[in-house]
Amino acid sequence: MRRPPGNGEAASEGPGGWGLWGVQESRRLCCAGHHRCEQALLQIGINMMALPGGRHLDSVTLPGKRLHLMQVDSVQRWMEDLKLMTECECMCVLQAKPISLEEDAQGDLILAGGPGPGDPLQLLLKRGWVISTELRRIGQKLAQDRWARVHSMSVRLTCHARSMVSEYSAVSRNSSKEMDQIEKLLMEKCSELSAVTERCLQVENEHVLKSMKACVSETLSTLGQHFGQLLELALTREVQALVRKIDASDNIYTTESTTGNLFSLTQEGAPLCRIIAKEGGVVALFKVCRQDSFRCLYPQALRTLASICCVEEGVHQLEKVDGVLCLADILTDDSHSEATRAEAAAVVAQVTSPHLPVTQHLSSFLESMEEIVTALVKLCQEASSGEVFLLASAALANITFFDTMACEMLLQLNAIRVLLEACSDKQRVDTPYTRDQIVTILANMSVLEQCASDIIQENGVQLIMGMLSEKPRSGTPAEVAACERVQQKAAVTLARLSRDPDVAREAVRLSCMSRLIELCRSPSERNSSDAVLVACLAALRRLAGVCPEGLQDSDFQQLVQPRLVDSFLLCSNMEESFV
């Protein structure tokens, strides 16, 4: 089960700000993704591999091979590097690397095997990751004034940079003058870094070392910029080749293979998604989705499009090629497989993400919104798996943020009944990520007056009560955060619906007030979430206004009678008793 397309989490740059492309944007929307978000991202510069959920991997998944990080001693590390370097570089490494083991020497990263022959993309990703990691570590050692390590790592960095330039030149087409110029600048800065760090080893005067440290830092920063520029240019060339291949191909196997390669690149982060969008990747993929002869490739092409549209450039390109109309056609055509329509729903979820400001200007979406919403409700109703339901409901949840008319459409389509019935089907709704989408839709629909009667009719208050007790099963940060969102939105929905006295009385009958009090007073019940606390206090006050007899005097005096901020401070500072 994957989670719906991302929630705007971003990966920050590494130390020193050498990353040329800046902070990464969200991979998906609304909730953190699962299979899609569990792959490594490429961040050009110092810290290239980070996950949207904030996790860092000790290995990088790449098509065909896996890059492993090993703990080895200096001699074994040199022997592994020997496979990837020319003879003169090996001599340089042999002379520069220390034989003695420092306390952090065992943590150095090496490549387990080189990239495959004739595979420039793999070469760029692997070498780029290693070089960026070396840059980050040199910055760390420089901050600690570990000059011996700074120098040895600078020499090793020079070897890796020279190897990347040499190997890429051997497998790629003729390079441009711009690339040649940046390669030259990069190698000059590498040599300069090695030379200046070697001189620092001979200096004992602290004041002189301090001035030289500033020089080394500036050289390292410039080197990182040149490296980022070179890697961006090289990756752009490879993306251009893939896009041209998709655009020109009429062979299903060639198109399938090339689209798969393009999808793998989208998983390397927002910078590569921008490059793909800029170089015509969106246009080429929609061309695939408009050819009946490629119907079996629609799910793969749509999944790639959803990844590209995590950046504004991708959404702009989708708008230019009438992508929304194509998605509407796929969603409303029952001759397409469920998998195809589910992937189309994922693209809709992505382009309507509230975390992308550009989506508010998708004029073409408003024209097709009614038929898209209708198709998504039908997909939720007929979903054969939790993943299909998750993608369809995530798209509906985002659309309710996108335009207020969507809530009225959902009401007319009996979406409340469809969603609440699905909650009792473990095959469709079995994770907090899915319940997060459902309660988001209910919360946004609850602003409508006529929503309350539908909720009562379908026993929705009892379902909302259950969501107030949402607990994570695995304890992972992503699942804990999803449970917090479910609790918060359930309380918000209850507060809004309790404008109707019938809903308020039903909530009191189901002991909702007791659960709200427990969430307010017990930080562990809400995972110490302030957002859940505020929502629960608001819902409790709304219910107390209708049925005050359901509260004890102490609860009324502490949670209802004071100002909201005073009750919040009281509950947020509570210490649980372990006696």
XYZ file of C-alpha atoms in Angstrom:
579
model
C 0.000 0.000 0.000
C 1.396 3.342 -0.916
C 0.446 6.603 0.698
C -1.183 9.321 -1.396
C 1.012 11.750 -3.354
C 3.190 13.860 -0.857
C 2.413 16.593 1.635
C 4.815 19.364 0.897
C 7.631 18.179 3.037
C 10.951 19.417 1.800
C 14.464 18.277 2.149
C 16.909 20.934 3.182
C 20.279 21.616 1.693
C 23.418 20.261 3.207
C 25.838 22.275 5.306
C 27.485 25.223 3.662
C 24.725 25.902 1.158
C 26.666 24.387 -1.737
C 23.519 22.826 -3.215
C 22.907 24.683 -6.460
C 19.318 23.738 -6.886
C 18.097 24.731 -3.437
C 15.600 23.136 -1.155
C 13.683 20.248 -2.596
C 9.962 20.472 -2.946
C 7.327 17.913 -2.060
C 7.305 14.639 -3.912
C 3.589 14.238 -3.593
C 0.626 15.847 -1.951
C -1.688 15.896 1.006
C -0.196 12.876 2.764
C 3.210 11.395 2.585
C 3.550 8.765 -0.202
C 4.432 5.089 0.493
C 6.139 3.124 -2.308
C 6.651 6.309 -4.272
C 8.057 8.184 -1.348
C 10.233 5.305 -0.065
C 12.876 5.907 -2.766
C 15.952 8.112 -2.576
C 15.977 11.674 -3.895
C 18.788 13.409 -5.708
C 19.704 16.828 -4.337
C 22.475 18.451 -6.358
C 25.173 19.796 -4.087
C 26.223 18.665 -0.689
C 23.412 16.466 0.622
C 22.121 14.623 -2.418
C 20.187 11.768 -0.903
C 17.243 12.544 1.388
C 13.697 11.324 1.682
C 10.545 13.495 1.821
C 9.775 11.981 5.194
C 13.123 13.235 6.454
C 14.788 9.794 6.486
C 18.244 9.237 5.095
C 19.153 5.950 3.501
C 22.302 3.969 3.895
C 21.836 2.699 0.377
C 20.524 4.117 -2.846
C 18.126 2.168 -5.028
C 19.075 2.385 -8.687
C 17.788 0.313 -11.621
C 19.796 -2.878 -12.008
C 22.162 -2.436 -9.068
C 22.163 -1.183 -5.518
C 24.721 1.186 -4.125
C 26.008 -0.061 -0.782
C 27.840 1.799 1.940
C 30.426 -0.306 3.710
C 32.522 -0.026 6.795
C 36.057 -0.884 5.714
C 39.637 -0.105 6.668
C 41.848 2.237 4.662
C 43.643 -0.434 2.623
C 40.448 -2.241 1.633
C 38.834 1.078 0.782
C 41.749 1.916 -1.517
C 41.503 -1.490 -3.182
C 37.819 -0.907 -3.911
C 38.532 2.557 -5.291
C 41.263 1.063 -7.459
C 38.630 -0.521 -9.697
C 37.220 2.862 -10.630
C 40.347 4.973 -11.148
C 43.159 5.249 -13.677
C 46.637 4.199 -12.693
C 47.908 7.719 -11.953
C 44.894 8.416 -9.764
C 45.502 5.220 -7.797
C 49.020 6.355 -7.037
C 47.635 9.657 -5.816
C 45.117 7.902 -3.573
C 47.721 5.481 -2.239
C 50.031 8.314 -1.225
C 47.307 10.457 0.333
C 45.164 8.039 2.312
C 46.192 7.399 5.906
C 46.913 3.815 6.895
C 46.181 4.438 10.560
C 42.571 4.251 11.666
C 41.010 7.406 13.086
C 37.881 7.171 15.131
C 35.754 8.264 12.154
C 37.762 6.680 9.345
C 35.602 3.580 9.425
C 32.598 5.634 8.360
C 33.909 6.554 4.899
C 31.669 5.773 1.954
C 32.720 3.797 -1.091
C 31.078 2.395 -4.171
C 30.559 -1.352 -4.293
C 31.397 -1.790 -7.943
C 31.366 0.806 -10.642
C 28.464 1.799 -12.879
C 27.596 -0.501 -15.735
C 29.318 0.000 -19.067
C 27.623 2.449 -21.408
C 25.204 3.685 -18.729
C 25.824 7.427 -18.331
C 22.809 8.016 -16.097
C 23.916 5.444 -13.554
C 27.421 6.840 -13.668
C 26.219 10.392 -13.034
C 23.928 9.395 -10.168
C 26.473 7.190 -8.422
C 29.460 9.472 -8.858
C 27.372 12.526 -8.084
C 26.158 10.993 -4.843
C 29.684 10.051 -3.759
C 31.141 13.470 -4.614
C 28.376 15.376 -2.836
C 28.849 13.186 0.239
C 32.592 13.888 0.189
C 31.902 17.615 -0.057
C 29.604 17.471 2.948
C 32.111 15.511 5.003
C 34.982 17.805 4.107
C 32.858 20.683 5.366
C 32.272 18.838 8.639
C 35.981 18.088 9.134
C 36.884 21.665 8.258
C 34.544 22.927 10.972
C 36.364 20.639 13.428
C 39.830 21.798 12.246
C 40.735 18.221 11.330
C 43.297 19.283 8.747
C 44.810 15.857 8.084
C 41.388 14.443 7.285
C 40.441 17.505 5.256
C 43.506 17.077 3.076
C 43.175 13.317 2.544
C 39.476 13.675 1.729
C 40.239 16.556 -0.653
C 42.639 14.338 -2.592
C 40.048 11.583 -2.711
C 37.444 14.094 -3.885
C 39.764 15.122 -6.716
C 40.055 11.479 -7.761
C 36.310 10.977 -7.798
C 35.735 14.178 -9.766
C 38.386 13.249 -12.323
C 36.908 9.766 -12.629
C 33.405 11.118 -13.175
C 34.583 13.480 -15.903
C 36.690 10.792 -17.572
C 34.075 8.016 -17.420
C 31.214 10.238 -18.558
C 33.244 11.505 -21.510
C 33.900 7.889 -22.511
C 30.236 6.838 -22.603
C 28.439 10.041 -23.621
C 28.108 11.889 -26.862
C 30.268 14.844 -27.766
C 30.221 17.318 -24.905
C 29.405 20.973 -25.348
C 31.827 23.856 -24.946
C 29.951 24.899 -21.795
C 30.445 21.465 -20.234
C 34.135 21.453 -21.185
C 34.588 24.848 -19.570
C 32.861 23.821 -16.323
C 34.832 20.551 -16.231
C 38.024 22.572 -16.470
C 36.910 24.951 -13.694
C 35.904 22.010 -11.494
C 39.244 20.257 -11.823
C 41.134 23.500 -11.233
C 39.221 24.041 -7.992
C 39.852 20.434 -6.958
C 43.597 20.921 -7.468
C 43.464 24.227 -5.634
C 41.648 22.606 -2.706
C 44.215 19.797 -2.457
C 47.096 22.268 -2.601
C 45.787 24.694 -0.020
C 44.824 21.934 2.436
C 48.310 20.463 2.088
C 49.833 23.824 2.983
C 47.553 24.015 6.011
C 49.170 20.846 7.355
C 52.483 22.685 7.607
C 51.088 25.731 9.449
C 51.050 25.830 13.237
C 50.108 29.466 13.830
C 46.447 29.597 14.796
C 45.866 33.074 13.337
C 47.325 32.038 9.997
C 45.278 28.839 10.042
C 42.125 30.833 10.721
C 42.675 32.990 7.639
C 43.518 29.916 5.555
C 40.367 28.182 6.820
C 38.267 30.960 5.298
C 40.113 30.449 2.004
C 39.495 26.691 2.093
C 35.817 27.250 2.862
C 35.442 29.626 -0.086
C 37.234 27.195 -2.415
C 35.023 24.354 -1.232
C 31.897 26.424 -1.820
C 32.967 27.369 -5.350
C 33.891 23.768 -6.083
C 30.423 22.661 -4.995
C 28.825 25.197 -7.314
C 30.877 24.048 -10.311
C 30.049 20.439 -9.494
C 26.325 21.232 -9.332
C 26.446 23.080 -12.649
C 28.307 20.256 -14.365
C 25.975 17.585 -13.027
C 22.907 19.596 -14.029
C 24.183 20.023 -17.572
C 25.050 16.349 -17.899
C 21.714 15.169 -16.506
C 19.885 17.598 -18.793
C 21.564 16.014 -21.806
C 20.555 12.535 -20.713
C 16.962 13.618 -20.047
C 16.784 15.234 -23.475
C 17.875 11.944 -25.042
C 15.195 9.984 -23.138
C 12.435 12.440 -24.053
C 13.424 12.398 -27.729
C 13.383 8.610 -27.655
C 9.853 8.493 -26.180
C 8.623 11.141 -28.586
C 9.970 9.395 -31.685
C 9.267 5.777 -30.772
C 6.394 3.741 -32.163
C 7.672 0.525 -30.600
C 5.861 -0.491 -27.430
C 8.896 -2.169 -25.853
C 11.212 0.764 -26.502
C 8.631 3.183 -25.117
C 8.062 1.025 -22.044
C 11.782 0.815 -21.275
C 12.403 4.519 -21.815
C 9.370 5.560 -19.773
C 10.602 3.333 -16.963
C 13.988 5.057 -17.050
C 12.279 8.436 -16.931
C 10.180 7.360 -13.944
C 13.324 6.239 -12.108
C 14.770 9.706 -12.629
C 11.664 11.383 -11.192
C 12.282 9.493 -7.948
C 15.649 11.229 -7.574
C 14.072 14.495 -6.473
C 12.512 17.787 -7.461
C 15.584 19.099 -9.379
C 15.378 16.252 -11.882
C 11.591 16.645 -12.140
C 12.145 20.278 -13.137
C 14.633 19.239 -15.788
C 12.240 16.611 -17.180
C 9.368 19.118 -17.301
C 11.573 21.759 -18.912
C 12.847 19.354 -21.566
C 9.394 18.242 -22.723
C 8.828 15.137 -20.627
C 5.191 16.026 -19.838
C 4.399 16.615 -23.505
C 5.954 13.300 -24.551
C 4.139 11.305 -21.857
C 0.736 12.763 -22.704
C 1.446 11.867 -26.312
C 1.777 8.264 -25.119
C -1.494 8.556 -23.174
C -3.329 9.686 -26.310
C -2.355 6.694 -28.456
C -4.558 3.603 -28.303
C -1.643 1.420 -29.394
C 0.096 2.267 -26.095
C -2.892 1.541 -23.807
C -0.964 -1.011 -21.780
C 1.606 1.696 -21.000
C -0.923 4.231 -19.685
C -0.438 3.313 -15.980
C 3.347 3.657 -16.228
C 3.145 6.941 -18.152
C 0.552 8.379 -15.747
C 2.601 7.393 -12.718
C 5.594 9.183 -14.211
C 3.448 12.250 -14.898
C 2.247 12.319 -11.291
C 5.869 12.367 -10.135
C 6.857 15.160 -12.530
C 3.892 17.287 -11.455
C 5.248 17.564 -7.926
C 6.915 20.752 -9.214
C 5.217 23.831 -10.626
C 6.996 23.474 -13.955
C 5.303 20.112 -14.457
C 1.831 21.516 -13.718
C 2.438 24.396 -16.151
C 3.360 21.945 -18.891
C 0.282 19.815 -18.120
C -1.906 22.882 -18.533
C -0.301 23.763 -21.870
C -1.020 20.361 -23.440
C -4.640 20.125 -22.151
C -3.583 17.403 -19.764
C -6.642 17.839 -17.529
C -8.947 17.036 -20.462
C -6.916 13.893 -21.189
C -7.171 12.830 -17.534
C -10.935 13.422 -17.548
C -11.293 11.274 -20.673
C -9.361 8.422 -19.034
C -11.274 8.621 -15.749
C -14.687 8.622 -17.412
C -13.900 5.819 -19.880
C -14.875 2.506 -18.285
C -13.024 0.609 -20.993
C -9.778 1.572 -19.273
C -8.499 -0.739 -16.575
C -8.925 0.130 -12.914
C -5.151 0.502 -12.624
C -5.130 3.085 -15.412
C -7.949 5.098 -13.835
C -6.275 4.894 -10.423
C -3.054 6.348 -11.840
C -5.059 9.095 -13.537
C -6.582 9.835 -10.121
C -3.052 10.088 -8.714
C -2.186 12.740 -11.304
C -5.361 14.654 -10.402
C -4.413 14.433 -6.729
C -0.978 15.796 -7.537
C -2.033 18.748 -9.676
C -4.736 19.805 -7.198
C -2.395 19.704 -4.215
C -3.030 22.641 -1.863
C 0.744 22.790 -1.393
C 1.270 23.880 -5.007
C 0.073 27.495 -5.412
C 0.027 27.154 -9.181
C -2.889 24.693 -9.000
C -5.234 27.510 -8.001
C -4.888 28.847 -11.538
C -5.803 25.642 -13.368
C -8.705 27.113 -15.324
C -9.027 23.969 -17.442
C -9.709 21.913 -14.315
C -12.825 23.886 -13.434
C -14.258 23.090 -16.876
C -13.884 19.339 -16.318
C -14.379 19.244 -12.546
C -17.910 17.816 -12.476
C -17.121 14.801 -14.647
C -13.815 14.223 -12.813
C -15.510 14.324 -9.385
C -18.249 11.981 -10.593
C -15.682 9.515 -11.955
C -13.650 9.637 -8.742
C -16.683 8.909 -6.542
C -17.479 5.956 -8.779
C -13.877 4.758 -8.540
C -14.077 4.934 -4.723
C -17.303 2.949 -4.754
C -15.976 0.232 -7.072
C -12.349 0.105 -5.860
C -11.062 -3.444 -5.593
C -8.117 -2.572 -3.346
C -7.000 -0.155 -0.670
C -4.484 1.475 -2.997
C -7.075 2.337 -5.646
C -9.426 3.750 -3.000
C -6.577 5.724 -1.450
C -5.625 7.429 -4.713
C -9.222 8.230 -5.652
C -10.093 9.581 -2.189
C -6.862 11.619 -2.065
C -7.862 13.279 -5.334
C -11.343 14.049 -3.955
C -9.869 15.415 -0.720
C -7.618 17.814 -2.611
C -10.436 18.891 -4.907
C -12.519 19.916 -1.877
C -9.738 22.383 -1.057
C -9.442 23.415 -4.684
C -12.978 24.694 -5.164
C -16.010 25.034 -2.871
C -18.377 23.831 -5.596
C -16.804 20.398 -5.275
C -18.412 19.911 -1.831
C -21.864 20.594 -3.253
C -21.175 18.164 -6.096
C -20.131 15.492 -3.606
C -23.284 16.032 -1.597
C -25.433 15.564 -4.703
C -23.506 12.403 -5.634
C -24.166 10.816 -2.195
C -20.434 10.759 -1.571
C -20.955 10.684 2.205
C -22.726 7.341 1.949
C -20.015 5.961 -0.364
C -17.205 7.060 1.958
C -18.833 5.903 5.189
C -19.738 2.521 3.728
C -16.130 2.100 2.618
C -14.948 2.608 6.200
C -16.482 -0.726 7.157
C -14.669 -2.484 4.289
C -11.175 -3.429 5.458
C -10.177 -4.274 1.906
C -10.568 -0.630 0.881
C -9.935 1.294 4.123
C -7.257 -0.267 6.266
C -4.716 2.456 7.067
C -4.714 5.862 8.792
C -3.584 7.393 5.489
C -6.873 6.409 3.863
C -8.926 7.524 6.867
C -7.065 10.835 6.685
C -8.462 11.368 3.169
C -11.996 10.410 4.217
C -12.095 12.694 7.255
C -10.596 15.531 5.183
C -13.509 15.262 2.761
C -16.028 15.105 5.634
C -14.450 18.106 7.361
C -14.624 20.214 4.217
C -18.171 19.092 3.431
C -19.351 19.767 6.999
C -19.443 23.505 6.304
C -22.619 22.815 4.296
C -25.820 22.919 6.349
C -27.431 19.928 4.612
C -24.412 17.732 5.332
C -25.460 17.107 8.954
C -28.607 15.158 8.094
C -26.671 12.856 5.734
C -24.056 12.232 8.426
C -26.696 11.225 10.987
C -28.558 9.068 8.480
C -25.389 7.081 7.677
C -24.287 6.783 11.348
C -21.410 9.092 10.570
C -21.129 10.489 14.103
C -20.142 7.043 15.375
C -17.495 6.805 12.687
C -16.112 10.216 13.632
C -16.065 9.112 17.267
C -13.927 6.137 16.226
C -11.520 8.406 14.381
C -10.907 10.324 17.608
C -9.311 7.094 18.871
C -7.052 6.544 15.848
C -3.803 4.856 16.902
C -0.688 3.993 14.874
C 0.078 0.309 14.407
C 3.710 0.518 13.346
C 4.868 3.575 15.273
C 6.665 5.059 12.249
C 6.810 8.876 12.197
C 4.695 9.015 9.031
C 1.953 6.836 10.499
C 1.983 8.702 13.819
C 1.603 11.996 11.927
C -1.273 10.533 9.894
C -3.050 9.481 13.090
C -2.658 12.979 14.502
C -4.209 14.434 11.363
C -7.130 12.008 11.598
C -7.794 12.970 15.227
C -7.516 16.675 14.515
C -9.802 16.613 11.476
C -12.310 14.381 13.233
C -12.569 16.948 16.046
C -12.901 19.780 13.507
C -15.655 17.881 11.683
C -17.486 17.235 14.950
C -17.274 20.905 15.951
C -18.675 22.033 12.605
C -21.469 19.461 12.531
C -22.474 20.229 16.131
C -24.099 23.435 14.932
C -26.998 21.063 14.326
C -28.558 20.163 17.717
C -29.385 16.645 16.475
C -25.723 15.953 15.714
C -24.649 17.419 19.065
C -27.110 15.243 21.001
C -26.022 12.150 19.076
C -22.379 12.961 19.840
C -23.144 13.311 23.545
C -25.076 10.033 23.506
C -22.021 8.295 22.008
C -19.779 9.713 24.785
C -17.853 11.966 22.424
C -17.435 14.519 25.194
C -15.647 11.987 27.397
C -13.243 11.148 24.600
C -12.598 14.828 23.856
C -11.850 15.475 27.546
C -9.459 12.529 27.563
C -7.636 13.868 24.497
C -7.370 17.301 26.127
C -6.096 16.082 29.473
C -3.868 13.201 28.371
C -0.968 14.237 26.089
C -0.150 10.607 25.263
C -3.628 10.109 23.784
C -2.936 12.821 21.213
C 0.815 12.171 20.905
C 1.352 15.572 22.575
C -0.021 17.278 19.460
C -1.024 20.909 19.978
C -3.125 20.867 16.793
C -5.219 17.978 18.120
C -5.577 19.757 21.476
C -6.912 22.971 19.931
C -9.392 21.080 17.739
C -10.625 19.008 20.684
C -11.092 22.074 22.892
C -13.111 23.767 20.136
C -15.300 20.701 19.627
C -15.820 20.261 23.374
C -16.922 23.877 23.776
C -19.368 23.516 20.885
C -20.914 20.393 22.420
C -21.000 21.976 25.887
C -23.008 24.853 24.479
C -25.731 22.412 23.433
C -25.524 19.839 26.256
C -23.735 21.382 29.270
C -25.102 18.682 31.581
C -22.654 16.200 30.080
C -19.694 17.916 31.794
C -18.417 17.699 35.341
C -17.796 20.995 37.131
C -14.000 20.636 37.014
C -14.056 19.980 33.284
C -16.335 22.948 32.700
C -14.198 25.288 34.812
C -10.920 24.246 33.203
C -11.784 23.357 29.599
C -14.879 25.392 28.708
C -15.295 28.455 30.897
C -11.822 30.076 30.474
C -10.562 31.637 27.299
C -9.485 29.076 24.711
C -5.858 30.103 25.037
C -5.953 29.663 28.811
C -7.422 26.164 28.517
C -4.828 25.362 25.871
C -1.965 26.446 28.123
C -3.401 24.490 31.030
C -3.680 21.257 29.017
C -0.426 21.623 27.107
C 1.502 21.974 30.379
C -0.100 18.981 32.081
C 2.282 16.364 33.411
C 0.993 12.827 33.332
C 1.114 10.902 36.587
C 2.867 7.548 36.514
C 1.916 6.628 40.073
